[in-house]
Coordinates of C-alpha atoms and ligand atoms in Angstrom, one line a residue:
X1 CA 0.0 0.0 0.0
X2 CA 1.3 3.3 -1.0
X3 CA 2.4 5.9 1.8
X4 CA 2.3 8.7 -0.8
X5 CA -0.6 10.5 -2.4
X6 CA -0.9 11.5 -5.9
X7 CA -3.4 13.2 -7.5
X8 CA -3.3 11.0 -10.8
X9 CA -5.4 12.8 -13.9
X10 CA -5.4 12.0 -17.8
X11 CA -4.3 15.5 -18.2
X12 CA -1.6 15.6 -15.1
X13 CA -0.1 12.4 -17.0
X14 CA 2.0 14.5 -19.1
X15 CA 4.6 15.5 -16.7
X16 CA 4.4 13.0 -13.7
X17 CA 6.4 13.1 -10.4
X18 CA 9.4 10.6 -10.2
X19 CA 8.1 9.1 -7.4
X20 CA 5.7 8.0 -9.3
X21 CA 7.8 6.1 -11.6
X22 CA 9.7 4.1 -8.5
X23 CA 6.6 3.5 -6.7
X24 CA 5.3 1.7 -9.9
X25 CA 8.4 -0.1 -10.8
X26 CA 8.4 -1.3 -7.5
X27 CA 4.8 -2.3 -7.9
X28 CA 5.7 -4.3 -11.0
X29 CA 8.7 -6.1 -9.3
X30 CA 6.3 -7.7 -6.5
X31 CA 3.9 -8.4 -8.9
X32 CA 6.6 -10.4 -11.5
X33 CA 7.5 -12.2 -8.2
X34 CA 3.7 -13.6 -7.3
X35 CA 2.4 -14.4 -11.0
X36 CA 0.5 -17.9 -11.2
X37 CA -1.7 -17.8 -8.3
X38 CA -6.0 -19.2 -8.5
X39 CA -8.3 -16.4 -8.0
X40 CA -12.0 -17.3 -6.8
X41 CA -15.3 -15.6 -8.1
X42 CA -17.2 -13.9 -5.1
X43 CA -20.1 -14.6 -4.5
X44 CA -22.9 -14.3 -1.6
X45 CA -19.5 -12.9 0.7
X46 CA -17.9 -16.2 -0.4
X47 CA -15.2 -17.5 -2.3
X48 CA -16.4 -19.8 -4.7
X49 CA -14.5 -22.2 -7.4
X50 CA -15.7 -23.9 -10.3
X51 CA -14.8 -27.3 -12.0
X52 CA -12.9 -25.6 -14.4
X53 CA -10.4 -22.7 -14.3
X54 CA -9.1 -20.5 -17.6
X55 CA -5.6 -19.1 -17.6
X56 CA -4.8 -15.4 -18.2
X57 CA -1.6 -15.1 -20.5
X58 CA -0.3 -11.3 -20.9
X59 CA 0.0 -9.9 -24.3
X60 CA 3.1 -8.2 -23.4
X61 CA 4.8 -11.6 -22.8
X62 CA 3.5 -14.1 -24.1
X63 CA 5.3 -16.7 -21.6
X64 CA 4.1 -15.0 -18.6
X65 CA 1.4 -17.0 -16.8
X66 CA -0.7 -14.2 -14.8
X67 CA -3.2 -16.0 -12.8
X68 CA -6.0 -18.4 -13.4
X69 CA -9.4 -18.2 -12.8
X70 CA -12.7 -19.9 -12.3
X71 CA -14.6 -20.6 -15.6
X72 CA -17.9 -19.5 -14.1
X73 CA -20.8 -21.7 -15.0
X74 CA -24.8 -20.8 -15.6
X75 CA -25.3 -22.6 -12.0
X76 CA -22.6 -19.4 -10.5
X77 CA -24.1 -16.7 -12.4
X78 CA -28.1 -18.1 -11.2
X79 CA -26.1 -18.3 -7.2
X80 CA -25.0 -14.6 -7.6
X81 CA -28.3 -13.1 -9.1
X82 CA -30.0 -15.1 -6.3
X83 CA -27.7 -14.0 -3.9
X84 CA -28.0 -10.2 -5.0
X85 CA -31.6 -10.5 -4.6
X86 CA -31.4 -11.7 -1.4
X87 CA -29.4 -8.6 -0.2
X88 CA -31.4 -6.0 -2.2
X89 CA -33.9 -5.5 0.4
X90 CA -31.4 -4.7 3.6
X91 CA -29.3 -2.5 1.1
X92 CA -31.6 -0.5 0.0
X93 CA -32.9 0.3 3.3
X94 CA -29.2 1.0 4.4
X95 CA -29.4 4.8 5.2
X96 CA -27.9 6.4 2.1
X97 CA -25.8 8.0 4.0
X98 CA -24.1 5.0 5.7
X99 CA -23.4 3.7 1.5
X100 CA -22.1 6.8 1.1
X101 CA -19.5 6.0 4.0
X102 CA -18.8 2.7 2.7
X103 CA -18.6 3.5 -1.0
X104 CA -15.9 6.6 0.0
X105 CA -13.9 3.9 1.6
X106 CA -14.0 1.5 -1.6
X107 CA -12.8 4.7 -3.0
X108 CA -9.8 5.5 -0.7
X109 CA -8.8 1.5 -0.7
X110 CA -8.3 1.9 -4.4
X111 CA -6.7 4.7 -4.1
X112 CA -4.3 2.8 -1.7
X113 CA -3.6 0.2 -4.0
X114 CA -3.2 2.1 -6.7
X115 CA 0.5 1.2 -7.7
X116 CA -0.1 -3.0 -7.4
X117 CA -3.5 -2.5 -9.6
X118 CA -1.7 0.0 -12.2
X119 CA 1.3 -2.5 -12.5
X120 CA -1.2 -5.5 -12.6
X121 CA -3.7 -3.7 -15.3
X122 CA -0.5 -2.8 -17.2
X123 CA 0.9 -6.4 -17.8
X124 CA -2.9 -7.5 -17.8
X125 CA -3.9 -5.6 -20.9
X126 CA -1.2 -3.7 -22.1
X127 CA -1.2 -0.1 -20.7
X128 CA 1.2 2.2 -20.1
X129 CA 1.7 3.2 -16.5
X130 CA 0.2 6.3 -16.7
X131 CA -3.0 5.0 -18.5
X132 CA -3.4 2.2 -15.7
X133 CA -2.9 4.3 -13.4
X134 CA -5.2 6.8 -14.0
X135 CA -7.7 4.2 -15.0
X136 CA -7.2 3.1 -11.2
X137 CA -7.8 6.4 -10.0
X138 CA -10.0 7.3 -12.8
X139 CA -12.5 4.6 -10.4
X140 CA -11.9 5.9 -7.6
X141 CA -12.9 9.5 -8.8
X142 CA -16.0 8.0 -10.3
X143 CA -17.6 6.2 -7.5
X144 CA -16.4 9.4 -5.2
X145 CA -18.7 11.7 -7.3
X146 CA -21.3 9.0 -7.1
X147 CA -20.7 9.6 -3.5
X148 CA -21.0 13.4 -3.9
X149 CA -24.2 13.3 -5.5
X150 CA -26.4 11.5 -3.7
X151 CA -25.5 13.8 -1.0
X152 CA -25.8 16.8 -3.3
X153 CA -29.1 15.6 -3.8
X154 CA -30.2 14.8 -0.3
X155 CA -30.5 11.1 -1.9
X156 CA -32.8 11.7 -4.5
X157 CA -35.5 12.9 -1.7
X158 CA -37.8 16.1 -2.8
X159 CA -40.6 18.0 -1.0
X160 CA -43.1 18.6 -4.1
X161 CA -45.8 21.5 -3.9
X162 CA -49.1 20.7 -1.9
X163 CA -52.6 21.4 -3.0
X164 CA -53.2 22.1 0.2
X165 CA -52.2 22.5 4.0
X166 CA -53.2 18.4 4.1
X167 CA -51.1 16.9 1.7
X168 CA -47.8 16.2 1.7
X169 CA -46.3 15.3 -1.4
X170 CA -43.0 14.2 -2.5
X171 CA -40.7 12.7 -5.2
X172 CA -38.3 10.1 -4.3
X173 CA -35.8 7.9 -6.4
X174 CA -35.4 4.4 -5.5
X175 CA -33.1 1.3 -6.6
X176 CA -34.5 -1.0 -9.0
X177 CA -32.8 -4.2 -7.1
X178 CA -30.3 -6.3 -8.7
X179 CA -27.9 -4.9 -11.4
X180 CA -25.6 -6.7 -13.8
X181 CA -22.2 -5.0 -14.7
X182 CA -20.8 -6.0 -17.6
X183 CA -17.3 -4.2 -18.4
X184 CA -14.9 -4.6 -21.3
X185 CA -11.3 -5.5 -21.6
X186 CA -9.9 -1.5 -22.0
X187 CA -10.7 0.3 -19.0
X188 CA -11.4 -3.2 -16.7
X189 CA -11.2 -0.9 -13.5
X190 CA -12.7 2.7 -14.7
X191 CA -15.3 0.7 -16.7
X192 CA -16.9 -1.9 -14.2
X193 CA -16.2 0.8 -10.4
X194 CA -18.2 3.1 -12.1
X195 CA -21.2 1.9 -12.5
X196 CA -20.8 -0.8 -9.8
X197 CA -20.1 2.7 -7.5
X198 CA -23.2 4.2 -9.3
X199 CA -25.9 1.3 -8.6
X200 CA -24.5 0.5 -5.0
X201 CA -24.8 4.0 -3.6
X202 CA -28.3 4.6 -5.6
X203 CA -29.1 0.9 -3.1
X204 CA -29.2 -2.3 -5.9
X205 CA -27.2 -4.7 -5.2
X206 CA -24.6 -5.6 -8.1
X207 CA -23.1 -8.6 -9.8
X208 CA -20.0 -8.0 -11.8
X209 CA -18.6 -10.0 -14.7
X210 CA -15.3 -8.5 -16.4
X211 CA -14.5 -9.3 -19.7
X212 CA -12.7 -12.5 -19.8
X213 CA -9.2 -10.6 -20.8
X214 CA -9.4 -8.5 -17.4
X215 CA -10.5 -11.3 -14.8
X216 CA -7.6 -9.9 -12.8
X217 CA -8.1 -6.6 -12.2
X218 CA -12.0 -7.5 -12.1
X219 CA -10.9 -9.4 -8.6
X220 CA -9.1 -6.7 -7.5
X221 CA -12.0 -4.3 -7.7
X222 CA -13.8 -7.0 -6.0
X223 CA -11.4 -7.1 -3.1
X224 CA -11.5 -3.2 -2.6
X225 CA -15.3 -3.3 -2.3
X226 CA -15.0 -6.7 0.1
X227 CA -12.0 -4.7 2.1
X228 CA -14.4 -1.9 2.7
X229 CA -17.1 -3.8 4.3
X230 CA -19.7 -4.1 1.7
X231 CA -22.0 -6.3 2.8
X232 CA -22.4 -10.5 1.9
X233 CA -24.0 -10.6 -1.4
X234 CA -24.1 -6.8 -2.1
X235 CA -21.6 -7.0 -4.6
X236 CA -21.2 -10.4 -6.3
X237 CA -18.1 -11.3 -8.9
X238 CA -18.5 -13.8 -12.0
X239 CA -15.7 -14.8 -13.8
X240 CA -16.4 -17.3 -17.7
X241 CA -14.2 -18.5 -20.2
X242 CA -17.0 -18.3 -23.0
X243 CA -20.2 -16.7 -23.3
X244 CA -22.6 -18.9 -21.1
X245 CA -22.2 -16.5 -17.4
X246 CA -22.8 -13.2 -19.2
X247 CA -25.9 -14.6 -20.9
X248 CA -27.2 -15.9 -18.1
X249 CA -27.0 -12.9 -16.5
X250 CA -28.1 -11.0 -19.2
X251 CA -31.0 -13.3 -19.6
X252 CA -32.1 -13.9 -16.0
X253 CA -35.3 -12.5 -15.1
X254 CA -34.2 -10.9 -11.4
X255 CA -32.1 -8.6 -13.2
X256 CA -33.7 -5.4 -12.9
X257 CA -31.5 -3.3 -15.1
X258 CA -27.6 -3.3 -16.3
X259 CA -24.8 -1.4 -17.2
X260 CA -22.8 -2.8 -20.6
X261 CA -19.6 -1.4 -22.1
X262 CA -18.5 -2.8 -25.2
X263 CA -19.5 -3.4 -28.7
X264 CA -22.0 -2.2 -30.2
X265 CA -23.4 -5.3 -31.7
X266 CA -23.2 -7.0 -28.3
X267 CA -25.1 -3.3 -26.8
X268 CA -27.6 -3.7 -29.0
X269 CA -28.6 -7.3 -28.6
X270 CA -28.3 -6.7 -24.9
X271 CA -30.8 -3.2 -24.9
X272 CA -33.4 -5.5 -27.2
X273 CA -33.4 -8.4 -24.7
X274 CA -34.0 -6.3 -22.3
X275 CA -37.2 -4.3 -23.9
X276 CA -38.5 -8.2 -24.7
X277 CA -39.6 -9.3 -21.4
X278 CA -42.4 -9.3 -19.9
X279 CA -41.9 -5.1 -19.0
X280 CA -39.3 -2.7 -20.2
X281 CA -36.0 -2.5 -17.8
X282 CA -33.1 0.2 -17.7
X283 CA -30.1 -0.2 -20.0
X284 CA -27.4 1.8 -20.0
X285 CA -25.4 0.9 -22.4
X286 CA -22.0 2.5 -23.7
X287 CA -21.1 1.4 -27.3
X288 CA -18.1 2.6 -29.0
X289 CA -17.4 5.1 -31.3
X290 CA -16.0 6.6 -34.5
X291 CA -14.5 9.6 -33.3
X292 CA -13.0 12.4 -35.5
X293 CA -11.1 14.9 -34.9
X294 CA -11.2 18.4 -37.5
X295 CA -8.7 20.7 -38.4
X296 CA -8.9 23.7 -39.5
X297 CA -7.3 26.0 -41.5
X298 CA -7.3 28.2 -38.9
X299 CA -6.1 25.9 -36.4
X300 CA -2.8 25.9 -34.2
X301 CA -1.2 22.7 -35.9
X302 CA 1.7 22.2 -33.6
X303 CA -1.4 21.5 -30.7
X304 CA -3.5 19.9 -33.2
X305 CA -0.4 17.2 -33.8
X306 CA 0.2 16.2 -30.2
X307 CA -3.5 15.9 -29.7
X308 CA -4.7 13.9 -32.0
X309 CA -1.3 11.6 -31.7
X310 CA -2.2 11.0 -28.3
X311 CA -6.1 10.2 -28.8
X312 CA -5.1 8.2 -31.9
X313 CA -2.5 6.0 -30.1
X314 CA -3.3 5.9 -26.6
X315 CA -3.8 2.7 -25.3
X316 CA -3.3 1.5 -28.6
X317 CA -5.7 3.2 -29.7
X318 CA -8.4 0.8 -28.0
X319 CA -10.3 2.9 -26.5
X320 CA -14.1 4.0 -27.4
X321 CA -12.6 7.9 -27.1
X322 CA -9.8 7.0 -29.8
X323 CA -9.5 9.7 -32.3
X324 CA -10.0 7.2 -35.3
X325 CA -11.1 9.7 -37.9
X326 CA -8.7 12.9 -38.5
X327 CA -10.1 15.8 -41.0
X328 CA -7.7 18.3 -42.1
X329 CA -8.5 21.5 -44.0
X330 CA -6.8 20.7 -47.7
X331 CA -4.4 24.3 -47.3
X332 CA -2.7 22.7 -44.1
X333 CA -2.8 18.9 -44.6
X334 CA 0.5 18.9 -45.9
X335 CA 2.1 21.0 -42.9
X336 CA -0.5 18.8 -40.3
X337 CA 0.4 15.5 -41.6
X338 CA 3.9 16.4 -41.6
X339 CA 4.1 17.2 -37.7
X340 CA 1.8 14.2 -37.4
X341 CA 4.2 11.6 -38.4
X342 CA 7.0 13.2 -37.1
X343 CA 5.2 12.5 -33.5
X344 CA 4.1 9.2 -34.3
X345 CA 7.5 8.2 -35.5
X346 CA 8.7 8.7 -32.0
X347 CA 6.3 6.6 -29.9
X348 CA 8.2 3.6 -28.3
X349 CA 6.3 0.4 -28.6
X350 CA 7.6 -2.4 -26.4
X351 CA 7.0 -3.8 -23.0
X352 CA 4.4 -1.4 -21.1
X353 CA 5.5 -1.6 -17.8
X354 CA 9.0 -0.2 -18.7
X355 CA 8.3 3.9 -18.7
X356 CA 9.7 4.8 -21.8
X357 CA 7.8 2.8 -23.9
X358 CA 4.1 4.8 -24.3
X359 CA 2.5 2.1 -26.3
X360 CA 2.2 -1.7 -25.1
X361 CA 0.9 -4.4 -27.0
X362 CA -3.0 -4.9 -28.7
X363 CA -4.9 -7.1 -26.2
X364 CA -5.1 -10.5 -27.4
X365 CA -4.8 -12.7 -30.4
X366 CA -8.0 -11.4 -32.1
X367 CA -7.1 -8.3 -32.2
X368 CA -3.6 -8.5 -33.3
X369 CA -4.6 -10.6 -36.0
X370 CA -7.6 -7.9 -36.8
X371 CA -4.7 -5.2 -36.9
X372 CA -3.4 -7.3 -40.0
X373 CA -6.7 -7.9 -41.7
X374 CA -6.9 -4.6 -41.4
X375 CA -3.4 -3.3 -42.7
X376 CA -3.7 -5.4 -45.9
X377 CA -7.3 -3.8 -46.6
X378 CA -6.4 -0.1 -46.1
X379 CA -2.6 -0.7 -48.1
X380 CA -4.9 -1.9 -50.7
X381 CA -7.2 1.0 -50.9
X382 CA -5.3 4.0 -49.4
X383 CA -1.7 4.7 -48.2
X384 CA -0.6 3.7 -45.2
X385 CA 2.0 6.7 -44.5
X386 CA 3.0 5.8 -41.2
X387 CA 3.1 2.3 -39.5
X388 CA 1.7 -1.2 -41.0
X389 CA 3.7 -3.9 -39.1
X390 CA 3.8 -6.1 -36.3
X391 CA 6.5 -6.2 -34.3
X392 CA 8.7 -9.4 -33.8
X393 CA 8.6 -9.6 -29.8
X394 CA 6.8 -11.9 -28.2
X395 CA 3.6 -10.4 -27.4
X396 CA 0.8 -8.8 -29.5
X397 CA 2.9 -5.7 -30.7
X398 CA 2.1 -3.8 -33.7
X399 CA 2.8 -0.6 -34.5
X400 CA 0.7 3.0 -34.4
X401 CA -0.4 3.4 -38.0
X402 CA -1.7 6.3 -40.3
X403 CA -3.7 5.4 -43.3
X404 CA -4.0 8.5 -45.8
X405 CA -6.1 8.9 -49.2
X406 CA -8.8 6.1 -48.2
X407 CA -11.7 6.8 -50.6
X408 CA -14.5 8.4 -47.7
X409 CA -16.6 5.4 -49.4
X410 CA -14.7 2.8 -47.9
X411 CA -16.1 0.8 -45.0
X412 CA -13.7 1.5 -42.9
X413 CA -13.9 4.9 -42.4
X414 CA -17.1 4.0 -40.7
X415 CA -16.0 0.8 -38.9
X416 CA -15.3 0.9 -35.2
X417 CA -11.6 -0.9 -35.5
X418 CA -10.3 -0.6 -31.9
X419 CA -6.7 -0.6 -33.2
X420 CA -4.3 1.8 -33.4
X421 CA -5.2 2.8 -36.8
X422 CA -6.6 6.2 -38.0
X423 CA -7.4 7.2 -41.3
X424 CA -6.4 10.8 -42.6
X425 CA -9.4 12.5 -44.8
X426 CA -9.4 16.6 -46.5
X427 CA -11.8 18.8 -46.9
X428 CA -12.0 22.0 -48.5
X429 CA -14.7 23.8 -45.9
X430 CA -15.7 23.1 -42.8
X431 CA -19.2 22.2 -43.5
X432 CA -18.4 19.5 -45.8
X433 CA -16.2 18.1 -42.8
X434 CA -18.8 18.0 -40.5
X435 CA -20.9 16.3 -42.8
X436 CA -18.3 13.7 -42.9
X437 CA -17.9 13.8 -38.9
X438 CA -21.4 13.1 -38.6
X439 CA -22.2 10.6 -41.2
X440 CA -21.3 7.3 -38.6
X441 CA -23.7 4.9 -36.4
X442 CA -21.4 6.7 -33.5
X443 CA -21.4 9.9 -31.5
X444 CA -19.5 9.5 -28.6
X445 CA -16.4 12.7 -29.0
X446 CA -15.1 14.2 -31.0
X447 CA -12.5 16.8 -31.4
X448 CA -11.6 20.3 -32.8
X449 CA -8.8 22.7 -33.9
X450 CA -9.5 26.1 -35.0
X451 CA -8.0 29.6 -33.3
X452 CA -11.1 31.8 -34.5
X453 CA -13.8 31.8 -32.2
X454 CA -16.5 31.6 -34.5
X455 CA -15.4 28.7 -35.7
X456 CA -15.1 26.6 -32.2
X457 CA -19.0 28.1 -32.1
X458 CA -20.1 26.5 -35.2
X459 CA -18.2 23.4 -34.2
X460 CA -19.8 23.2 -31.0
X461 CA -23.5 23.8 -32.4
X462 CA -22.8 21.3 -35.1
X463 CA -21.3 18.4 -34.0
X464 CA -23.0 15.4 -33.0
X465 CA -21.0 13.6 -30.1
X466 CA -22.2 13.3 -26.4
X467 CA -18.1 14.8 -25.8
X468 CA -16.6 17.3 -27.2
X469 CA -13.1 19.0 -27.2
X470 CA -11.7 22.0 -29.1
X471 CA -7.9 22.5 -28.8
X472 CA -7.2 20.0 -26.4
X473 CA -3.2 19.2 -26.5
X474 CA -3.4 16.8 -23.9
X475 CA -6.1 14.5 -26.2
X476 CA -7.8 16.1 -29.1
X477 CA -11.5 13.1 -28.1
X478 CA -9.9 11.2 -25.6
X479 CA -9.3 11.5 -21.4
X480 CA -12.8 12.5 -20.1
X481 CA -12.2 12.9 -16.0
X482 CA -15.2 12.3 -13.5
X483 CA -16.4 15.6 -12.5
X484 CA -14.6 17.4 -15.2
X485 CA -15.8 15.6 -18.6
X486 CA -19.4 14.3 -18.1
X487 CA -18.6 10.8 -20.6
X488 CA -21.4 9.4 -22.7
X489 CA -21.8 8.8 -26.4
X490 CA -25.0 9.7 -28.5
X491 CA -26.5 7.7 -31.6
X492 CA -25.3 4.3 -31.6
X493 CA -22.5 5.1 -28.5
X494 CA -25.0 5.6 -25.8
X495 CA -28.3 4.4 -24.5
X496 CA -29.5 6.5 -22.3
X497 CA -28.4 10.2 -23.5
X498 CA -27.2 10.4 -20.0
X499 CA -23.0 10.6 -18.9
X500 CA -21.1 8.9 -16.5
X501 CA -19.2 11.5 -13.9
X502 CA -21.8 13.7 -14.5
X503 CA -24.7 15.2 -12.1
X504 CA -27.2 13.1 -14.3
X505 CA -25.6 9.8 -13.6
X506 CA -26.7 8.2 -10.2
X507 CA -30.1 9.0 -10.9
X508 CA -29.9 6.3 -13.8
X509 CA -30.2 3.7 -11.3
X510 CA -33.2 4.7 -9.6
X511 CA -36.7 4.8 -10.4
X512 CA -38.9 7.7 -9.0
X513 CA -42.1 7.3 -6.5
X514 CA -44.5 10.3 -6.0
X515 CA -45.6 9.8 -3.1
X516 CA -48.5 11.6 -1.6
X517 CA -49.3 11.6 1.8
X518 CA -52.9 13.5 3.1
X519 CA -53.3 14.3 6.9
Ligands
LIG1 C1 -13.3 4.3 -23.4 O1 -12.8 5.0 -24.2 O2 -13.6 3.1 -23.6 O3 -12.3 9.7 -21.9 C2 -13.7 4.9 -22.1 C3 -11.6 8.7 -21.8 C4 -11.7 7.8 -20.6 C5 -12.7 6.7 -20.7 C6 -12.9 6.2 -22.1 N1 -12.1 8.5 -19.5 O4 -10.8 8.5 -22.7

């Protein structure tokens, strides 16, 4: 546990404190030295193990055993939902206040932990240290302004006007019950605290199943909720191999509602199950996107560069926020381009948890080999200026990759890739550009470069993207902060319209009951 605090953002990444960099490297040494261990799923406050257990590999070396862990069966995921449901009713009569308490201290244990989780998540999926880190504190930041709000908002409790003297009326949000968490591979921590954070305080009761790349970190959230005291069968953890415990959960009747990151084939499928049964029941559901940066003629391209480098790249570029779409205003594309390649040129690619490598490897096999089925495509229709190759290490390294003169009628300049890969476009006037921004399934950010402040105007009215940036050096779509950035996609990115770290988020998981009371 760390003696030292930091105050860890996406944007205070760019220049971090050295002691930082030991506390994480000695993070990562302890870690190396206790790979290969069993991890349980959680469920009813118990440790519970299956007949079978699945073995987590890490992509940045592909001889490192992590960890194994229990392939979950339909029988585990039925024990947890029944087990939520049996807590709902005492948790949700929990004072809000004292779920506050206990939520704040889930928050501060991460925080704690937050070097052996970064160094974990970075070997785990791939991350730089910076981006697991923040992604650690990124949760803990997301479930404190969970925290914040329900107290902002006296928990959701609100004297209504009376017709008269007699009647006493008021409007009061309650939890629906049991909540299923379903969080993807990229932000395993961020992605599954948050909304976990968000149904718990609001009173359901959750149960949690990571995606099958990030079982790891998925137990380690798991502990820090444990660790604070949450109560037996509040918070349940799932672990599967294959697809059988998410559709069971997804299926099961006594789920009252969910939270889903991921694809947007899988969100889709999951928001029409969930209007089929036998009455409607909340979805939120976060869904990718296809975000583009513009550049204008008028825009700072020195700032424009570094931003959309780091939104492009970041995480390799696997991240629903990558910039995967860059427009550049015909005058300066040559001068943009330029600066562009001469950035991406020097990203180290190599081992993540060693600091002066920003990007680690893809994921897993799938998408490695997607990265080439990708390559060969876009070499075939376009130009692929920058990039194109796998690396020869042994993990699932390829490198950042810039894909100019791709006919706008190609499919993939609508595709959701997840890769670093982002194809370069011209236009010759802004409105034709935000045609082009606008024509996708997606609208989750989106990102703009322009000096004039008309021009940030008509970007801002135009633009259709739940987040939006203009001149943002530190990530021209990407590294949205709780309480800062209010993060959720419109269109085909987002179900509900409504953000996460934003004063509309708790209330997601609650439904509302006028009550009227006369003397
Ligand atoms: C995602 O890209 O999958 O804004 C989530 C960001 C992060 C979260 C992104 N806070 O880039």
């Amino acid at each position: 546990m760390s003696e030292h605090k930091f105050k860890v953002t996406y944007s205070t990444l760019a220049s971090p404190d050295p002691l930082l960099d030991q506390m994480f490297d000695e993070a990562v040494a302890r870690v190396r030295a206790n790979m290969g261990q069993t991890f349980p799923m959680y469920i009813n406050g118990e440790e519970r193990f299956a007949s079978q257990t699945f073995t987590k590999i890490s992509p940045v070396d592909l001889d490192m055993v992590m960890a194994h862990f229990q392939k979950g069966a339909e029988e585990h995921a039925n024990d947890a939902v029944a087990a939520a449901k049996a807590a709902f009713p005492g948790w949700r009569d929990t004072p809000w206040q004292e779920r506050v308490a206990l939520l704040r201290k889930a928050a501060d244990l991460i925080s704690d932990r937050l070097f052996d989780i970064g160094a974990i998540m970075s070997l785990e999926v791939g991350k730089n240290r910076l981006e697991a880190m923040g992604d650690v504190e990124e949760t803990a930041d997301l479930i404190r302004y969970c925290c914040d709000q329900m107290e902002a908002n006296n928990g959701y409790s609100f004297q209504m006007k009376s017709e008269t003297s007699r009647h006493h009326n008021r409007s009061i949000l309650k939890p629906y019950g049991v909540w299923a968490v379903i969080s993807p591979f990229n932000f395993p921590f961020a992605l599954a605290g948050g909304p976990s954070g968000g149904a718990l305080v609001a009173g359901n009761t959750v149960v949690f199943k990571p995606a099958t790349d990030t079982a790891y970190t998925g137990w380690l959230l798991t502990t820090c909720f444990r660790d604070a005291g949450i109560p037996a069968g509040v918070f349940n953890f799932v672990t599967g191999g294959g697809r059988s415990v998410g559709q069971t959960i997804v299926d099961h009747p006594d789920i009252a509602g969910i939270t889903f990151t991921g694809s947007y084939d899988v969100g889709m499928n999951i928001l029409r199950t969930f209007t089929q049964g036998l009455y409607p029941r909340p979805c939120i559901a976060e869904m990718g996107g296809k975000n583009p940066t513009i550049i204008s003629n008028k825009a700072d391209l020195d700032k424009a560069a570094i931003g959309v480098m780091r939104s492009a790249f970041g995480l390799q570029g696997q991240k629903c926020s990558a910039c995967s779409r860059i427009l550049v205003h015909e005058d300066v594309k040559e001068a943009f381009v330029a600066r562009l390649v001469a950035l991406t040129s020097k990203i180290n690619v190599g081992d993540p948890t060693i600091k002066d490598n920003w990007m680690g490897p893809v994921v897993n096999k799938s998408g490695y080999e997607d990265y080439q089925r990708f390559v060969a495509d876009l070499a075939a229709h376009g130009d692929i200026i920058y990039g194109g190759k796998t690396l020869d290490l042994n993990g699932y390294y390829v490198l950042p990759t810039l894909v100019d003169n791709l006919p706008y009628d190609h499919p993939l300049w609508k595709v959701e890739m997840f890769l670093p890969i982002s194809t370069i476009g011209s236009f010759s006037t802004l409105d034709e550009a935000m045609t082009i921004a606008n024509d996708v399934e997606y609208g989750l950010t989106a990102g703009f470069f322009s000096e004039d402040p008309a021009e940030v105007q008509w970007f801002l009215d135009n633009i259709e993207a739940g987040v939006v940036y203009v001149n943002r050096e530190s990530g021209a779509t990407t590294g949205a902060w709780p309480g800062y950035q209010a993060f959720g996609g419109w269109k085909g990115s987002g179900s509900t319209g409504k953000a996460a770290g934003s004063r509309y988020y708790v209330p997601q998981y609650m439904h509302e009951q006028s009550q009227t009371v006369v003397d």
